[in-house]
Amino acid sequence: MFIGEYQHSIDPKKRLAVPSKFRNDLKNKIVVTKGLDKCLIIYPMKVWQELAEKLGTLPIGESSTRSFVRSMLAGAVDCEIDKQGRILIPDFLKSYADLDKNVIIAGVYNRLEIWDEKKWEEYKNNAEKNTDEVAEQLGKLGVY
């Protein structure tokens, strides 16, 4: 399980170090794709394969579904974690998430999210304003 947030930086060669605590769980092969809210998502290969199978079975008759599936699958790249624990972030993904040098890697249960540091702070500030409301909704579902 991936939890916590970690401050890292992308080097001039577009490499990003994966937090050492997560490297064993990720193994060597991962998938990086476009995420919601303009972040990137790192999936362990097994989790990605399960998600891709589900996406592949969605009906393509609706344009919004088609667009989402296309964005997730066509926007994904296989990556290998190098011996120093780094991954290469392709230009098109770096651009999609507006990543500069300083990023946050957030553990979100079965995946990692890569955020521009400033966007992450904005996102957290906005999300924290709704914490009580979300907790009430989750309580009704028996989650919280």
Coordinates of C-alpha atoms in Angstrom, one line a residue:
M1 CA 0.0 0.0 0.0
F2 CA 1.3 3.4 -0.9
I3 CA 0.7 6.3 1.5
G4 CA 2.3 9.6 2.4
E5 CA 3.7 12.5 0.4
Y6 CA 7.3 13.1 -0.6
Q7 CA 9.0 16.1 -2.0
H8 CA 11.3 15.3 -5.0
S9 CA 12.8 17.1 -8.0
I10 CA 13.0 16.3 -11.7
D11 CA 16.6 16.6 -12.9
P12 CA 17.6 18.3 -16.2
K13 CA 17.5 15.0 -18.0
K14 CA 13.8 14.6 -17.0
R15 CA 14.5 11.8 -14.4
L16 CA 12.6 11.5 -11.2
A17 CA 13.6 9.5 -8.2
V18 CA 10.9 7.2 -6.9
P19 CA 10.9 7.2 -3.0
S20 CA 13.0 4.3 -1.9
K21 CA 10.2 3.1 0.4
F22 CA 8.0 2.3 -2.7
R23 CA 10.6 0.7 -5.0
N24 CA 10.2 -2.9 -3.8
D25 CA 6.4 -2.8 -4.2
L26 CA 6.7 -1.3 -7.7
K27 CA 9.3 -3.9 -8.9
N28 CA 11.1 -2.6 -12.0
K29 CA 8.3 -2.2 -14.5
I30 CA 5.6 0.4 -14.0
V31 CA 3.2 2.5 -16.1
V32 CA 3.0 6.2 -16.0
T33 CA -0.1 7.9 -17.4
K34 CA -2.2 11.0 -17.3
G35 CA -4.2 11.4 -14.1
L36 CA -7.2 13.4 -13.1
D37 CA -6.7 16.9 -11.8
K38 CA -3.6 17.4 -14.0
C39 CA -1.3 15.0 -12.2
L40 CA 0.5 11.9 -13.4
I41 CA -0.2 8.5 -12.0
I42 CA 2.4 5.7 -11.5
Y43 CA 0.8 2.2 -11.5
P44 CA 2.5 -1.0 -10.6
M45 CA 2.2 -3.2 -13.7
K46 CA -0.3 -5.6 -12.1
V47 CA -2.7 -2.8 -11.1
W48 CA -2.3 -1.2 -14.5
Q49 CA -3.2 -4.4 -16.3
E50 CA -6.3 -4.8 -14.2
L51 CA -7.4 -1.2 -14.9
A52 CA -6.6 -1.5 -18.6
E53 CA -8.7 -4.6 -18.9
K54 CA -11.6 -2.8 -17.3
L55 CA -11.1 0.3 -19.5
G56 CA -10.9 -2.0 -22.6
T57 CA -14.4 -3.4 -21.9
L58 CA -16.2 -0.1 -21.7
P59 CA -18.6 0.7 -24.5
I60 CA -17.1 3.1 -27.0
G61 CA -20.5 4.5 -28.2
E62 CA -20.4 7.5 -25.8
S63 CA -17.9 10.1 -26.8
S64 CA -17.0 11.0 -23.1
T65 CA -16.2 7.3 -22.4
R66 CA -14.2 7.0 -25.6
S67 CA -12.3 10.1 -24.8
F68 CA -11.4 9.1 -21.3
V69 CA -10.3 5.6 -22.3
R70 CA -8.2 7.1 -25.2
S71 CA -6.6 9.6 -22.8
M72 CA -5.7 7.0 -20.2
L73 CA -4.4 4.3 -22.6
A74 CA -2.8 6.4 -25.3
G75 CA -1.3 8.7 -22.7
A76 CA 0.4 5.8 -20.9
V77 CA 4.0 4.7 -21.1
D78 CA 5.9 1.7 -19.8
C79 CA 8.8 2.8 -17.6
E80 CA 11.6 0.9 -15.9
I81 CA 13.1 2.1 -12.6
D82 CA 16.8 2.4 -13.2
K83 CA 19.5 1.2 -10.7
Q84 CA 19.4 4.6 -9.0
G85 CA 15.6 4.3 -8.5
R86 CA 14.7 6.9 -11.1
I87 CA 12.2 7.0 -13.9
L88 CA 12.2 9.1 -17.1
I89 CA 9.2 11.4 -17.5
P90 CA 8.4 11.9 -21.2
D91 CA 8.0 15.5 -22.4
F92 CA 4.3 15.0 -23.3
L93 CA 3.5 13.8 -19.7
K94 CA 5.7 16.5 -18.1
S95 CA 3.8 19.1 -20.2
Y96 CA 0.4 17.6 -19.4
A97 CA 0.9 17.9 -15.6
D98 CA 2.8 21.2 -15.9
L99 CA 5.7 19.7 -14.0
D100 CA 8.7 21.9 -13.5
K101 CA 11.6 20.9 -11.1
N102 CA 9.9 20.5 -7.8
V103 CA 7.2 17.8 -7.5
I104 CA 5.3 15.9 -4.9
I105 CA 4.9 12.2 -5.1
A106 CA 1.8 11.2 -3.2
G107 CA 1.0 7.6 -2.2
V108 CA -2.7 6.9 -2.9
Y109 CA -3.3 3.3 -1.8
N110 CA -2.6 1.3 -5.0
R111 CA -0.9 4.0 -7.0
L112 CA 1.4 7.0 -6.8
E113 CA 0.5 10.5 -8.1
I114 CA 3.1 13.0 -9.3
W115 CA 2.1 16.6 -8.8
D116 CA 3.7 20.0 -9.5
E117 CA 4.5 21.2 -6.0
K118 CA 2.5 24.4 -6.2
K119 CA -0.5 22.7 -7.7
W120 CA -0.4 20.0 -5.0
E121 CA -0.5 22.7 -2.3
E122 CA -3.5 24.4 -4.0
Y123 CA -5.3 21.1 -4.4
K124 CA -4.7 20.2 -0.7
N125 CA -6.0 23.6 0.5
N126 CA -9.1 23.3 -1.6
A127 CA -9.7 19.6 -0.6
E128 CA -9.3 20.4 3.1
K129 CA -12.2 22.9 2.9
N130 CA -14.6 20.1 2.1
T131 CA -13.3 17.5 4.6
D132 CA -16.4 17.5 6.9
E133 CA -18.8 17.3 4.0
V134 CA -16.9 14.4 2.4
A135 CA -16.7 12.6 5.8
E136 CA -20.5 12.8 6.2
Q137 CA -21.0 11.4 2.7
L138 CA -18.6 8.5 3.4
G139 CA -20.3 7.9 6.7
K140 CA -23.6 7.4 4.9
L141 CA -21.8 4.7 2.8
G142 CA -20.4 3.0 5.9
V143 CA -16.8 3.9 5.0
Y144 CA -16.1 6.5 7.7

